[in-house]
XYZ file of C-alpha atoms in Angstrom:
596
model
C 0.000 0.000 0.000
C 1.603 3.218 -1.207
C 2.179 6.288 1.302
C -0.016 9.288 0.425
C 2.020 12.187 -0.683
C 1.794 15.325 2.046
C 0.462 18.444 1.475
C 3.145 19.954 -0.434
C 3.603 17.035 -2.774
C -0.264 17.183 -3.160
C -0.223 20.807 -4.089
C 3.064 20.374 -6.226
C 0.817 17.321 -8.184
C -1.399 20.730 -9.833
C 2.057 22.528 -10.720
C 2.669 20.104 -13.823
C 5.592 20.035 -15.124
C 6.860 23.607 -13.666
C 6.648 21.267 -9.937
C 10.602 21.276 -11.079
C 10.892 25.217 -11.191
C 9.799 24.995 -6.920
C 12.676 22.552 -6.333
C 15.144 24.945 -8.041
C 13.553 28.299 -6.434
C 14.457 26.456 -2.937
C 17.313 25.265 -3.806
C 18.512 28.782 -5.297
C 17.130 29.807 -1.639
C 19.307 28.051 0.299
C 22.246 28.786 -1.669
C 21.704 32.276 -1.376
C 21.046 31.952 2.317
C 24.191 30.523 2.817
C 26.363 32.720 0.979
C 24.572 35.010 3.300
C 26.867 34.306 6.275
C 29.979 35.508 4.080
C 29.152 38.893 5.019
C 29.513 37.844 9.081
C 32.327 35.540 7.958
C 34.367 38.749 6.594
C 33.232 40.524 9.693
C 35.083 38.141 11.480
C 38.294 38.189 9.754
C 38.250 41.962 9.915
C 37.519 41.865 13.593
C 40.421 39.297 14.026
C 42.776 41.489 11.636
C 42.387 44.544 14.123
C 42.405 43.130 17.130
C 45.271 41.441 16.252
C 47.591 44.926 15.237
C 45.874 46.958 17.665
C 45.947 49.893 18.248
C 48.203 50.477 15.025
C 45.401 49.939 12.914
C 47.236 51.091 9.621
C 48.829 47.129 9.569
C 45.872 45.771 9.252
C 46.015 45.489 5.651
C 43.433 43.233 4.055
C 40.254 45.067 5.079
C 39.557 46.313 1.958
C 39.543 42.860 0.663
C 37.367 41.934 3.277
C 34.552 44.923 2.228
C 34.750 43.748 -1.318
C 34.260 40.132 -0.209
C 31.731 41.014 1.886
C 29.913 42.375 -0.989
C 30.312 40.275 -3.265
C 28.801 37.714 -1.071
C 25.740 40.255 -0.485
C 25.217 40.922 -4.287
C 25.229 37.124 -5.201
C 22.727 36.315 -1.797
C 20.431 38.588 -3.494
C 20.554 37.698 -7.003
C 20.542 34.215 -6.382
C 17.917 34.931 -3.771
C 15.549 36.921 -6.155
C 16.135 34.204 -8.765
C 14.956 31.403 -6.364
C 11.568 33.748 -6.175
C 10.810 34.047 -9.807
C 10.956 30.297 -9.947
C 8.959 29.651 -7.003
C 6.412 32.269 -8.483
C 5.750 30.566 -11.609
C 5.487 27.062 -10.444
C 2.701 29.027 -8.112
C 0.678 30.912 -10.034
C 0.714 27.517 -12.376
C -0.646 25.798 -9.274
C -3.195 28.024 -8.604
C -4.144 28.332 -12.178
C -4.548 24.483 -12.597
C -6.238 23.917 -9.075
C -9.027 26.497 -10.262
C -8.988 24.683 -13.279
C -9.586 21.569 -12.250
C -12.271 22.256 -9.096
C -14.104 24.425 -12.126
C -14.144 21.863 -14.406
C -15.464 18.944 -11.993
C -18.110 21.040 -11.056
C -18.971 21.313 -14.668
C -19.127 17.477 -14.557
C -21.081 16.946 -11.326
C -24.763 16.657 -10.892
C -26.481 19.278 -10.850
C -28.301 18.509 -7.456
C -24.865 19.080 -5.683
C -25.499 22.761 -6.190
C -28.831 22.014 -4.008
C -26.274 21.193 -0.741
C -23.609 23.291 -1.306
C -23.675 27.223 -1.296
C -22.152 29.297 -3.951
C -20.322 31.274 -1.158
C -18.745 28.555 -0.102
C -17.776 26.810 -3.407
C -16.363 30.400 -4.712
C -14.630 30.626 -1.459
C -12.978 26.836 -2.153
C -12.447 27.391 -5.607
C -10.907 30.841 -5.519
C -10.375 31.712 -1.931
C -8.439 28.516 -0.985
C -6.163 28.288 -4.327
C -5.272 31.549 -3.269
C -3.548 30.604 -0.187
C -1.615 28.166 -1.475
C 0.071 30.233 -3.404
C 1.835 32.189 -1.206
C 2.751 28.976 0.646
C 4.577 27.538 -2.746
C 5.828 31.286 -4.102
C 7.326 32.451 -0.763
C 6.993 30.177 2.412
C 8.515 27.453 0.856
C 11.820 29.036 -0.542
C 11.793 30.716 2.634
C 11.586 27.735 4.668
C 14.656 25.927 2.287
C 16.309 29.137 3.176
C 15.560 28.703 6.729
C 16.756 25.495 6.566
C 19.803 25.722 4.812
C 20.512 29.132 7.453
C 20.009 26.401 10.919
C 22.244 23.736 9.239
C 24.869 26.604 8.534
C 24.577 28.325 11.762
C 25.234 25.111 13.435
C 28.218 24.634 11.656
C 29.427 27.826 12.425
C 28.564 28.041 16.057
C 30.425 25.216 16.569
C 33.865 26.692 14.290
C 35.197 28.856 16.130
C 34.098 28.521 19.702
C 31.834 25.336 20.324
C 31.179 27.668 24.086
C 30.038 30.744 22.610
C 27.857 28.868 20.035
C 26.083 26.646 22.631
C 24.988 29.558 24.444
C 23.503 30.975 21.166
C 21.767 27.675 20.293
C 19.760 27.613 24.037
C 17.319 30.174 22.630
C 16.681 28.355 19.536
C 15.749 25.541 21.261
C 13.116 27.330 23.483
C 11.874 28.749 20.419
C 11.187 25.570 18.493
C 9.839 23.530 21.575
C 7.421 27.158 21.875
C 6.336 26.713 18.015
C 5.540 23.371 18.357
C 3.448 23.735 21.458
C 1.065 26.486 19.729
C 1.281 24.381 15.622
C 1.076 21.038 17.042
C -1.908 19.046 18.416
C -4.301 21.313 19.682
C -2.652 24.457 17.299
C -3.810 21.861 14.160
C -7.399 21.313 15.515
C -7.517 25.299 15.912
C -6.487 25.326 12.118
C -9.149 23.302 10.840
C -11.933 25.025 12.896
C -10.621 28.515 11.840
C -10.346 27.537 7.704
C -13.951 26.346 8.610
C -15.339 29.299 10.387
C -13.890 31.253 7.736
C -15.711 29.236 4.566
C -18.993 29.450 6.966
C -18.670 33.007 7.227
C -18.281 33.822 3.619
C -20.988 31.554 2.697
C -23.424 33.031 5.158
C -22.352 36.893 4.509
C -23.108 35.998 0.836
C -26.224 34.996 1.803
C -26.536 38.317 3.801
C -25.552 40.097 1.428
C -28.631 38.644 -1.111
C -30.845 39.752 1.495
C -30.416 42.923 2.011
C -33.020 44.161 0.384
C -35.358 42.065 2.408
C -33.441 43.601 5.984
C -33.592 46.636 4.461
C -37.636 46.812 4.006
C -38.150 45.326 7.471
C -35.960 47.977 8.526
C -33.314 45.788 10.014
C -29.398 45.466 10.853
C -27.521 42.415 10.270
C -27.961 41.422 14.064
C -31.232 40.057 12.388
C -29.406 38.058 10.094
C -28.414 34.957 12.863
C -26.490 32.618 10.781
C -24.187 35.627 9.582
C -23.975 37.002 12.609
C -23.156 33.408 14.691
C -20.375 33.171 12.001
C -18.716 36.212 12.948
C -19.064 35.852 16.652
C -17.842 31.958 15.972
C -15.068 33.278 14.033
C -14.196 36.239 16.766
C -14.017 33.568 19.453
C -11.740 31.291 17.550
C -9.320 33.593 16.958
C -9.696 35.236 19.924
C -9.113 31.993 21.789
C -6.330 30.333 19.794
C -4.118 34.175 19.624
C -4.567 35.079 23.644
C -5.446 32.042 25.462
C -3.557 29.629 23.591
C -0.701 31.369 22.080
C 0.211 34.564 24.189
C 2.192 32.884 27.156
C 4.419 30.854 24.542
C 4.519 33.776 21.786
C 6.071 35.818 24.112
C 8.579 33.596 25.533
C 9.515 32.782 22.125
C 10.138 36.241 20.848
C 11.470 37.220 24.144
C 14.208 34.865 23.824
C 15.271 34.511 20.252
C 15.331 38.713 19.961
C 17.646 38.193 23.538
C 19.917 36.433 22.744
C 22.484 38.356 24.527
C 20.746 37.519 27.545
C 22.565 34.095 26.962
C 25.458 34.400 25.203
C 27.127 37.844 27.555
C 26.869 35.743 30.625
C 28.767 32.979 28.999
C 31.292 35.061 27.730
C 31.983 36.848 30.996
C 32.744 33.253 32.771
C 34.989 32.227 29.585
C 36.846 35.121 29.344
C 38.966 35.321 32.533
C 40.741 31.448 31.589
C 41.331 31.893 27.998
C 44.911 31.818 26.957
C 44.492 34.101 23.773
C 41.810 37.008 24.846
C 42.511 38.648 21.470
C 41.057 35.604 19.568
C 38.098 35.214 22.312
C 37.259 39.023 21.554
C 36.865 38.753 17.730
C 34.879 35.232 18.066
C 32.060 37.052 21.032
C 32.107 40.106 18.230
C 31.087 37.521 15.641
C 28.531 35.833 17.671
C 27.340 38.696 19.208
C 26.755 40.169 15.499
C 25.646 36.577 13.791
C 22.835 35.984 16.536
C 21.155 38.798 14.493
C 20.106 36.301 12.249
C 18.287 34.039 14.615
C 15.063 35.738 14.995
C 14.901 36.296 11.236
C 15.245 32.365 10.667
C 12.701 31.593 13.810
C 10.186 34.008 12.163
C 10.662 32.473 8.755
C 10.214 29.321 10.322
C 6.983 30.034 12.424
C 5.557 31.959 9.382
C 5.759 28.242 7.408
C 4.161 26.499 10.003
C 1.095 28.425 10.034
C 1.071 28.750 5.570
C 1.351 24.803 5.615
C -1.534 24.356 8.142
C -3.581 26.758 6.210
C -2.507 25.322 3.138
C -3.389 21.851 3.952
C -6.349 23.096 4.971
C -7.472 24.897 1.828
C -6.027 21.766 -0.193
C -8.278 19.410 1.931
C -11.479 21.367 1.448
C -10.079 21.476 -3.166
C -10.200 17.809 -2.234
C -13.148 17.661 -0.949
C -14.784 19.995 -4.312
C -12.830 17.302 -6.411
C -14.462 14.129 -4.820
C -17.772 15.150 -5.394
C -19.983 12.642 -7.187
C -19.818 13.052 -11.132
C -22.155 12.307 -13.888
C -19.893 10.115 -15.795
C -20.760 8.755 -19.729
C -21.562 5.412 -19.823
C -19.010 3.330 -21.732
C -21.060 2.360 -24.390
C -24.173 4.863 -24.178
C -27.314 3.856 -25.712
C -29.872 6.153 -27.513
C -33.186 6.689 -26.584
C -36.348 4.930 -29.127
C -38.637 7.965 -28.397
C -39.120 10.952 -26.134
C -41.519 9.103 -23.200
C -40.806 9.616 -20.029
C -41.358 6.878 -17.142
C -40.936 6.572 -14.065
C -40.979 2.990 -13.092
C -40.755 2.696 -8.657
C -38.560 4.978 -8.412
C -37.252 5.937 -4.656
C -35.059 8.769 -3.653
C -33.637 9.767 -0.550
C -31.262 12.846 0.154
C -27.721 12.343 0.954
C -28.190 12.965 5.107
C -32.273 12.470 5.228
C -33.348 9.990 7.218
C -37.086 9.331 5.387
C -37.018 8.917 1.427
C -38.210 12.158 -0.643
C -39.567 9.966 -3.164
C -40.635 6.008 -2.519
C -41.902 3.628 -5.003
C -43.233 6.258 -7.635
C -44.794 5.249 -11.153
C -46.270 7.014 -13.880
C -45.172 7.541 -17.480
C -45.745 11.144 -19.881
C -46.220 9.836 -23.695
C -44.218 11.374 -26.220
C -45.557 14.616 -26.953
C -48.122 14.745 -23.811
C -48.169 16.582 -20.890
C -48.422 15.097 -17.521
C -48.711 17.665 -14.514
C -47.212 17.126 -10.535
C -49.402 18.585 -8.032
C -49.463 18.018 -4.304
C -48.785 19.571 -0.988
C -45.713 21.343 -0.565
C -42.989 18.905 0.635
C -44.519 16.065 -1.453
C -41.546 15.608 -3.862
C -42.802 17.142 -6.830
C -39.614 18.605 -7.759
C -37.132 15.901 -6.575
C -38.974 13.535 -9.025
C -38.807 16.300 -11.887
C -34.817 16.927 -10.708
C -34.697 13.320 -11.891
C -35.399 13.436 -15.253
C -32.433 15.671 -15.905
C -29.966 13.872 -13.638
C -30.020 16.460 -11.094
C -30.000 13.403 -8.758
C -29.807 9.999 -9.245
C -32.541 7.547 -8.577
C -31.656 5.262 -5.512
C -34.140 2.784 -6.001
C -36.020 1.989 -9.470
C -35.615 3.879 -12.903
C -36.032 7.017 -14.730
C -36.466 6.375 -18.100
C -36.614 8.496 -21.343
C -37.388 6.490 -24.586
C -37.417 3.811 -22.581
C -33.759 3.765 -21.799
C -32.724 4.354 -17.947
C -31.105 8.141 -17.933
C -28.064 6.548 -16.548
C -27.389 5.050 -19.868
C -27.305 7.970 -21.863
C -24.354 10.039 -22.622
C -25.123 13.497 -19.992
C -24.622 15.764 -22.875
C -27.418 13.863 -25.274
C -29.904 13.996 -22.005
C -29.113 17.764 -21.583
C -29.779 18.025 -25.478
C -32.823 16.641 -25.112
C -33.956 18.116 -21.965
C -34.876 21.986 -21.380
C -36.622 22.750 -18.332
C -37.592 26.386 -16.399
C -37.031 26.831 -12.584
C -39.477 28.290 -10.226
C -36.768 30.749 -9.492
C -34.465 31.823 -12.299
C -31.345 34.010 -12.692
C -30.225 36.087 -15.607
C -26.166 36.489 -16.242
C -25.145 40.079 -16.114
C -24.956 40.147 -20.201
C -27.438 41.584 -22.800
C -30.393 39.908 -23.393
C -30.096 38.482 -26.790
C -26.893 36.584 -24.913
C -28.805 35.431 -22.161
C -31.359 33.961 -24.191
C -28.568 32.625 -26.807
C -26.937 30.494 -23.443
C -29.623 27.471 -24.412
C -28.408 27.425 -28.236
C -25.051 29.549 -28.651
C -24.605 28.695 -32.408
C -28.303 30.682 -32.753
C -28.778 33.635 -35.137
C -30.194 36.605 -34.197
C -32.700 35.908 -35.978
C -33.815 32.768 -34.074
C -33.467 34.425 -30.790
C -35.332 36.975 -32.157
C -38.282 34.618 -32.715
C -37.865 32.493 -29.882
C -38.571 36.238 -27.877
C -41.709 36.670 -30.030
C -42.987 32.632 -28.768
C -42.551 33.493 -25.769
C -44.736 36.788 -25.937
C -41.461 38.951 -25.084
C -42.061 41.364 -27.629
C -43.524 44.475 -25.532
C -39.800 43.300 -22.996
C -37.879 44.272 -25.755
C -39.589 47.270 -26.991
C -39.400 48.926 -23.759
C -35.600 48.683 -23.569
C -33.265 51.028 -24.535
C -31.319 49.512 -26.986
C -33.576 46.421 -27.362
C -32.119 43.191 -27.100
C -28.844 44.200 -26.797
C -29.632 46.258 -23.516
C -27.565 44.543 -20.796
C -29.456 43.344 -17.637
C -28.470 45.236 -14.579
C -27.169 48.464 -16.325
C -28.124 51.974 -16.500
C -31.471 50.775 -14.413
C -32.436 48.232 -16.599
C -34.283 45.692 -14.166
C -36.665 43.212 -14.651
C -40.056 41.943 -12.997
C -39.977 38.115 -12.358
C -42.686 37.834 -14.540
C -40.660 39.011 -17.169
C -37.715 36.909 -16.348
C -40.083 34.047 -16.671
C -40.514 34.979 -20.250
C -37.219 35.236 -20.996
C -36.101 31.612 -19.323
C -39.484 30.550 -21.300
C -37.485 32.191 -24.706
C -34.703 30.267 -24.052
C -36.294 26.840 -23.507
C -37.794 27.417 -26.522
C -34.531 28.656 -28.651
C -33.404 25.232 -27.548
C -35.982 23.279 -29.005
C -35.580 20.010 -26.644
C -37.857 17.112 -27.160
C -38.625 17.009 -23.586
C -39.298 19.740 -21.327
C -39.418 19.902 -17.768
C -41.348 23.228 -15.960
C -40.931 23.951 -12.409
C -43.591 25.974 -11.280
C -43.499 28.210 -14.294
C -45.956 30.671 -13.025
C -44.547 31.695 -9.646
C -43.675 35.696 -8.760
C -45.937 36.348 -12.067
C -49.229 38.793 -12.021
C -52.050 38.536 -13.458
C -51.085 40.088 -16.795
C -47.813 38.146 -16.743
C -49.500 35.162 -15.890
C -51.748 35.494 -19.052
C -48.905 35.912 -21.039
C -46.348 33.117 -19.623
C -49.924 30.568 -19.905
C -49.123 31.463 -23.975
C -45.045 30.918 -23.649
C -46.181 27.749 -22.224
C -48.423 26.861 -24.496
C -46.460 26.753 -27.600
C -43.003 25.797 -25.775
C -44.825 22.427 -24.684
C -46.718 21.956 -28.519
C -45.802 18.873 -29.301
C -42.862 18.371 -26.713
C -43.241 15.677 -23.665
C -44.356 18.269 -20.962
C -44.035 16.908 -17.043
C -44.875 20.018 -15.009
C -45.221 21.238 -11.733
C -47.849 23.403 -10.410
C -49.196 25.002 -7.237
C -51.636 26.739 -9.448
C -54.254 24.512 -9.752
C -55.615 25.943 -12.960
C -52.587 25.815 -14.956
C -52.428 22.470 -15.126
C -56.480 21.640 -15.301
C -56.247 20.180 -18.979
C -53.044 18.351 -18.840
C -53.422 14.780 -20.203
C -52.640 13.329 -16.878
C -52.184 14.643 -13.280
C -50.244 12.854 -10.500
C -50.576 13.718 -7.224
C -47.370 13.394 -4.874
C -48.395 13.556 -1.000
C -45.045 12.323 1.493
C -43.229 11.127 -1.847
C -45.810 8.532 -2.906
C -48.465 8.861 -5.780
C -51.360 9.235 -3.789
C -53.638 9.339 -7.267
C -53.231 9.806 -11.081
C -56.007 10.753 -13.792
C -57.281 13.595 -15.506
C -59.149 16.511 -13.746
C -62.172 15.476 -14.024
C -61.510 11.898 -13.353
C -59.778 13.355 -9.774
C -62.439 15.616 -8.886
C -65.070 13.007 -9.033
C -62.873 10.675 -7.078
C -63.346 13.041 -4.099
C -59.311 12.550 -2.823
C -57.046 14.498 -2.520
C -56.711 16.424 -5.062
C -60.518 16.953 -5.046
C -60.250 18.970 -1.847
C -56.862 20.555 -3.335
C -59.075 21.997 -5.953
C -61.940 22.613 -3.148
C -59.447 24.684 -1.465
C -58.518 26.324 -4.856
C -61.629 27.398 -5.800
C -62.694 29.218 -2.203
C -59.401 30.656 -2.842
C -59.779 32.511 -6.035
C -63.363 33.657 -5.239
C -61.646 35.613 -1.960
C -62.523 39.199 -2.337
C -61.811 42.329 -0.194
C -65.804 43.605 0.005
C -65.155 46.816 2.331
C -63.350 48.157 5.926
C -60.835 45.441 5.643
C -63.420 42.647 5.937
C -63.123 39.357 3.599
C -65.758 37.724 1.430
């Protein structure tokens, strides 16, 4: 059984072939950070040099040589250094690139129902958001850390050069520092990490949600205390970070920096007990002088240190929840997918239960729509009257029985001939922020004007267009150009019918429309479903009154099928549904507020 890679290896698997340019950035890193001590070396010699002639400083003649050295060593650190970083940076942005690449394109592949469970906060926040933060893990941290690296091995060389004393001292506060770092990233610290990425996902997903209804807060005259989930997010996410940054991490935060920024604390009491036994002072001089300017460099490496371990945890965090984007279920092809005889549709005992729900949404459900006929879901609300029309398309897949269209199970065809032969309208219904001949082009994109043009006129959107001020071409959203869901409705109608699928699948077609829209969208719907298979879903009971068939869903069974007048007669359910209906329609408001 093979090891699985760890996080940077995962993240290095999206890089591609430029994974190659990272392990030459951090290898230019350390390089650089070890010619990085030439400076302090040089410093040494000088120190040596003049202690040595002292005071006749004018013998001490290969200072000069020193300086030069000295800079030389500088120049190359940084050029070397800055190379390391361009390297790093494009085997980054490459692994950013490709990570949004890939969660975007396996949520183009997965079923459409996923979209049901998951918010778009928090998917944007995965597939942007979290790709993000790996890349400063892979463009800086990492070099960093190979610098920080290749800096501990060389200091521990030199420490122990030219006084193994001296550079014992100086190594006492290192070691405090990394058994401090590993207290607050280890364990508990890793937990923390996984809460906070969490808390932070939550929050975006719930402020997005906030942020959608505003307008709602805003006519109830609100703040965004109202909003609970958003504001439990933030108060979650305040006491996470309060927790983990004062009760868990002040006491050893401070020790930490104390010690690694005092390092003379450590190394002058040393020197003092050294000094009064050594047989050449001169020499012990220039090596404290070195040490005592080299220790410099200790809280830089700490800090470059510490700063990794808290980019890897978030970074393995962030990778974890791509992961999680990436193994979401797929619609896959079928390897040898068959094509449909017809355009039926049947459902033959079909059962469906949500991924989490502990009763099914749907359970042992039959009926059939005829090519070319319309069949119509009614039912209380809850009933599964759009889980068993999510079906059709694949939104879910059927965990018991079989969905089939032309009398081949859905889960034979090839997903993009289904969506080809499928167009269905949502209750609820979202236009992209384009122009409106685009955003009735998105069912057909190879279209002509022309067609879109007369797929608007179907769909009775002609007085839509004439209103606007530049007509189809007016983009939604701009310059005040907003539209009433009713009108919306038409346009998702237009598109349905630009695509000209066989089958088509209406979700409550009707809802948010008014009277006159209502009149209107009844005449959309009447030629979209000519001569298509029709399976609709209504809450308006006379919409769907001279459908061929009716099926009535109560608790996710079919509690009775016929036509209207076959149900009504029956006296069930849907005879009191209509009951109900009627009394409804004949409420009118008579006079001082009263109710006839």
């Amino acid at each position: 059984m093979s090891k699985q890679p760890g996080p940077v290896g995962r993240l290095l698997a999206f890089a591609g072939p430029r994974r190659a340019l990272t392990y030459l950035g951090c290898a230019l890193s350390a390089v650089s950070m070890l010619l990085s001590f030439g400076p302090y070396v040089c410093i040494w010699f000088t120190a040596r040099d003049l202690i040595a002639v002292a005071p006749r400083w004018s013998a001490a003649t290969g200072i000069g040589a020193y300086g030069w050295r000295a800079l030389g060593f500088a120049v190359a650190s940084i050029a070397l250094y800055f190379a390391g970083l361009m390297c790093t940076h494009l085997a980054a942005f490459r692994c950013a690139s490709n990570m949004r690449k890939a969660t975007t394109a396996h949520l183009m592949r997965t079923s459409l129902g996923y979209f049901d469970s998951h918010a778009s906060g928090a998917l944007r926040r995965v597939v942007d958001g979290c790709a993000a933060e790996t890349e400063g893990l892979l463009a800086h941290k990492l070099p960093d850390t190979a610098g920080s690296i290749a800096m501990i091995g060389g200091m521990l060389v030199i420490f122990f050069v030219f006084d193994w004393r001296l550079g014992l001292a100086c190594l006492v506060p290192v070691a405090i520092s990394f058994a401090c770092m590993f207290y607050m990233m280890g364990g508990r610290g890793m937990d923390f990490m996984r809460r906070y990425m969490g808390s932070l996902v939550k929050m975006n997903k719930t402020g997005t949600e906030y942020v959608r209804g505003i307008p709602v807060i805003k006519v109830f005259q609100q703040t965004v205390h109202s909003f609970r989930a958003f504001r439990e997010s933030i108060e979650e996410f305040t006491r996470l970070a309060q927790d983990y940054a004062v009760t868990w991490c002040r006491n050893p935060q401070s020790l930490s920096l104390t010690v690694i920024n005092g390092v003379a604390v450590f190394l002058v009491p040393v020197a003092l007990m050294l000094a009064p036994g050594e047989a050449d002072p001169a020499r012990f001089l220039a090596n404290f002088t070195f040490y005592a300017i080299f220790s410099a460099v200790i809280p830089t490496a700490m800090t470059r240190v510490m700063f990794m371990s808290d980019a890897l945890q978030s970074a393995a965090d962030a990778l974890s929840r791509v992961e999680e984007v990436l193994a979401a279920p797929v619609i896959d092809a079928p390897a040898v997918p068959r094509t449909p005889a017809g355009n039926d549709v049947a459902f033959d005992h079909v059962s469906f239960t949500y991924d989490g729900a502990e009763e099914p949404a749907l359970e042992d459900v039959s009926f059939t729509v005829p090519a070319g006929g319309t069949v119509a879901l009614v039912g209380p609300s809850g009933g599964g009257k759009s889980t068993a029309a999510s079906l059709v398309p694949r939104f879910w897949d059927a965990s018991a029985g079989s969905v089939r269209v032309g009398g081949v199970d859905v889960r034979d065809l090839d997903p993009a001939d289904l969506m080809d032969r499928v167009a269905f309208v949502f209750q609820a219904n979202r236009l992209f922020s384009q122009s409106i001949l685009e955003n009735v082009r998105a069912a057909r994109p190879a279209a002509t004007r022309a067609e879109v043009m007369a797929a608007l006129e179907a769909a009775q959107c002609a007085d839509i267009v004439e209103k606007l001020p530049q007509g189809v071409d007016t983009v939604v959203g701009t310059d005040g150009v907003y539209l009433s869901g009713g009108e919306v409705q038409r346009l998702m109608l237009a598109r349905a019918i630009l695509k000209d699928a066989p089958i088509v699948v209406l979700d409550e077609a009707t809802a948010f429309a008014d009277p006159e829209n209502e009149v209107l969208i009844q005449r959309a719907l009447a030629r979209l479903s000519a001569g298509r298979t029709t399976l609709m879903i209504a809450h308006r009971l006379s919409t769907v009154r001279n459908a061929d068939r009716i099926v009535v869903l109560d608790h996710g069974r079919v509690a009775e099928q016929g036509t209207h007048d076959e149900l009504v007669a029956a006296g069930g359910l849907y005879a009191r549904m209509w009951a109900d209906y009627e009394q409804a329609v004949s409420w009118r408001i008579t006079s001082a507020g009263e109710v006839a």
